[in-house]
Amino acid sequence: MSQFPVRDGELLIGGIPLSRLAERVGRTPFYAYDRQLLTERVAALRAALPPSVKVHYAMKANPMPALVGHLARLVDGIDVASAGELKIALDAGADPHEISFAGPGKQQSELRQAVAAGILINVESFREVAELAAISVASGLPARVAVRVNPDFELKSSGMKMGGGAKQFGVDAEQVPALLDEIGCAGLVFEGFHLFAGSQNLKPEAIIDAQQKSFDLACRLAESAPSPVRFLNLGGGFGIPYFPGEQPLSLAAIGDNLARIAERAASELPATELVIELGRYLVGEAGIYVTRIVDRKVSREHTFLVTDGGLHHHLSASGNFGQVIRKNYPVAVGNRMPSDETACETVSVVGPLCTPLDLLADHMALPVTRTGDLVVVFQSGAYGFTASPQAFLGHPACVEVLV
Ligand SMILES: *Cc1c(COP(=O)(O)O)cnc(C)c1O
């Protein structure tokens, strides 16, 4: 994982050798996120995209407040999916005008908070429009809304499909004209559309296809809108490589295609701001999970390294967060980064939980270790800490640091 340099056999996080960082943190396990890598990631992305396309951070990927605070200064907006995330985004200093709120079951209390905050609400049902109409009358603040559309197509080759077919997300494209009528009648401030076809895609042609179809669909739906479209969120789905053989997503063709869409938007949907929303692509590669080896056991000739961390902190690395076939995340021993002469052995890295699901690396070649060494799981900046069942089995919670 070349994004983190190595010096004297130690992985460097934010320029700090891992053992020293572990001392500084004071305990293991922990997550560490590298500020500089986050900054560089956003810069590289912007360099590949047309300047008119806005970049939002979908903060469910990693809602650590310090990280959101760092990213809020780099991106154009934050997408939240609960009132809890909204609080973090507002605390981080994000401009409410550039915060949007999606999610299939927004409760009345959350909608009231969102209206009071002045953020954009991506409505996902007729009920939400009716609730917002009542809230707007009662508060005197007309709700700002966009319609989250469940498109009539799917994102091909996607790790997780979130649009097309029957879905709990958004409103089916064929029902959107009726919903737009209700938004107009209720006097809500209509601002545009939100389409999100899916996640973790490493095929530029699939992302291009989805963005193209999303734009065409938005143009068709705009004909039924109560006012001009000002905001069009084309989704994201940009993936990162997790497993052997996966290549980083190439942005060049996606950027070219977005430039063509931006040109079309200038004539077909004038005054519309184009937005893409990315979660893991912005943060996933900037983070590691660090555990300490507490035991080494040989069972019938297979070696297990037992660590103080596992599934309860990092469900996705254990293979239990949406994977169909379990594969190993990239793993290293961060205080024994290998050189050509390093002696390696094949081991499995497990956690302390009483379940065979608690597996961080299965039959992997790693340098020969000792108790106390630090096992690192890469690609851990997204869907780690908050996407894991930390209370399971009652071990201590882990720590997060931004370095
Ligand atoms: C989860 C989610 C995202 C972020 O997905 P990533 O794969 O992390 O980029 C973006 N938008 C919506 C609507 C989501 O639900």
JSON list of C-alpha atoms and ligand atoms in Angstrom, two decimals, residues 58-61 79 81 102-103 124 148 162 169 194 196 198-201 233 235-239 277-282 382-383, ligand 1:
[
{"chain": "A", "resi": 58, "resn": "ALA", "atom": "CA", "xyz": [-21.04, 11.35, 1.92]},
{"chain": "A", "resi": 59, "resn": "MET", "atom": "CA", "xyz": [-20.12, 11.25, 5.57]},
{"chain": "A", "resi": 60, "resn": "LYS", "atom": "CA", "xyz": [-21.59, 7.88, 6.47]},
{"chain": "A", "resi": 61, "resn": "ALA", "atom": "CA", "xyz": [-18.31, 6.44, 5.13]},
{"chain": "A", "resi": 79, "resn": "ASP", "atom": "CA", "xyz": [-24.24, 14.64, 2.45]},
{"chain": "A", "resi": 81, "resn": "ALA", "atom": "CA", "xyz": [-28.12, 10.50, 6.31]},
{"chain": "A", "resi": 102, "resn": "ALA", "atom": "CA", "xyz": [-30.94, 11.57, 2.23]},
{"chain": "A", "resi": 103, "resn": "GLY", "atom": "CA", "xyz": [-32.29, 8.37, 3.75]},
{"chain": "A", "resi": 124, "resn": "GLU", "atom": "CA", "xyz": [-37.79, 9.89, -0.67]},
{"chain": "A", "resi": 148, "resn": "ARG", "atom": "CA", "xyz": [-34.28, 11.36, -4.69]},
{"chain": "A", "resi": 162, "resn": "MET", "atom": "CA", "xyz": [-28.83, 1.21, -4.53]},
{"chain": "A", "resi": 169, "resn": "PHE", "atom": "CA", "xyz": [-34.43, 4.31, -1.64]},
{"chain": "A", "resi": 194, "resn": "HIS", "atom": "CA", "xyz": [-30.63, 13.26, -6.44]},
{"chain": "A", "resi": 196, "resn": "PHE", "atom": "CA", "xyz": [-27.54, 7.35, -6.50]},
{"chain": "A", "resi": 198, "resn": "GLY", "atom": "CA", "xyz": [-24.72, 2.25, -6.27]},
{"chain": "A", "resi": 199, "resn": "SER", "atom": "CA", "xyz": [-21.40, 1.92, -4.53]},
{"chain": "A", "resi": 200, "resn": "GLN", "atom": "CA", "xyz": [-17.88, 0.49, -4.82]},
{"chain": "A", "resi": 201, "resn": "ASN", "atom": "CA", "xyz": [-17.54, 0.48, -8.59]},
{"chain": "A", "resi": 233, "resn": "ASN", "atom": "CA", "xyz": [-26.68, 15.21, -7.70]},
{"chain": "A", "resi": 235, "resn": "GLY", "atom": "CA", "xyz": [-24.38, 10.16, -7.34]},
{"chain": "A", "resi": 236, "resn": "GLY", "atom": "CA", "xyz": [-20.93, 8.63, -7.12]},
{"chain": "A", "resi": 237, "resn": "GLY", "atom": "CA", "xyz": [-20.11, 5.02, -6.60]},
{"chain": "A", "resi": 238, "resn": "PHE", "atom": "CA", "xyz": [-16.35, 5.50, -7.14]},
{"chain": "A", "resi": 239, "resn": "GLY", "atom": "CA", "xyz": [-14.69, 2.41, -5.67]},
{"chain": "A", "resi": 277, "resn": "GLU", "atom": "CA", "xyz": [-21.13, 12.57, -3.79]},
{"chain": "A", "resi": 278, "resn": "LEU", "atom": "CA", "xyz": [-18.34, 10.31, -2.67]},
{"chain": "A", "resi": 279, "resn": "GLY", "atom": "CA", "xyz": [-17.71, 8.46, 0.55]},
{"chain": "A", "resi": 280, "resn": "ARG", "atom": "CA", "xyz": [-15.08, 5.73, 0.52]},
{"chain": "A", "resi": 281, "resn": "TYR", "atom": "CA", "xyz": [-13.24, 7.16, -2.47]},
{"chain": "A", "resi": 282, "resn": "LEU", "atom": "CA", "xyz": [-12.29, 10.24, -0.44]},
{"chain": "A", "resi": 382, "resn": "ALA", "atom": "CA", "xyz": [-14.32, 4.01, 5.38]},
{"chain": "A", "resi": 383, "resn": "TYR", "atom": "CA", "xyz": [-16.99, 1.75, 6.87]},
{"chain": "B", "resi": 1, "resn": "LIG", "atom": "C1", "xyz": [-23.54, 5.33, 1.11]},
{"chain": "B", "resi": 1, "resn": "LIG", "atom": "C2", "xyz": [-23.88, 6.40, 0.19]},
{"chain": "B", "resi": 1, "resn": "LIG", "atom": "C3", "xyz": [-22.86, 7.10, -0.45]},
{"chain": "B", "resi": 1, "resn": "LIG", "atom": "C4", "xyz": [-21.40, 6.78, -0.27]},
{"chain": "B", "resi": 1, "resn": "LIG", "atom": "O1", "xyz": [-21.05, 5.59, -0.86]},
{"chain": "B", "resi": 1, "resn": "LIG", "atom": "P1", "xyz": [-19.50, 5.26, -1.08]},
{"chain": "B", "resi": 1, "resn": "LIG", "atom": "O2", "xyz": [-19.47, 3.91, -1.66]},
{"chain": "B", "resi": 1, "resn": "LIG", "atom": "O3", "xyz": [-18.86, 5.32, 0.27]},
{"chain": "B", "resi": 1, "resn": "LIG", "atom": "O4", "xyz": [-18.95, 6.30, -1.97]},
{"chain": "B", "resi": 1, "resn": "LIG", "atom": "C5", "xyz": [-23.21, 8.13, -1.28]},
{"chain": "B", "resi": 1, "resn": "LIG", "atom": "N1", "xyz": [-24.51, 8.46, -1.46]},
{"chain": "B", "resi": 1, "resn": "LIG", "atom": "C6", "xyz": [-25.52, 7.80, -0.87]},
{"chain": "B", "resi": 1, "resn": "LIG", "atom": "C7", "xyz": [-26.91, 8.22, -1.12]},
{"chain": "B", "resi": 1, "resn": "LIG", "atom": "C8", "xyz": [-25.24, 6.76, -0.02]},
{"chain": "B", "resi": 1, "resn": "LIG", "atom": "O5", "xyz": [-26.24, 6.10, 0.57]}
]
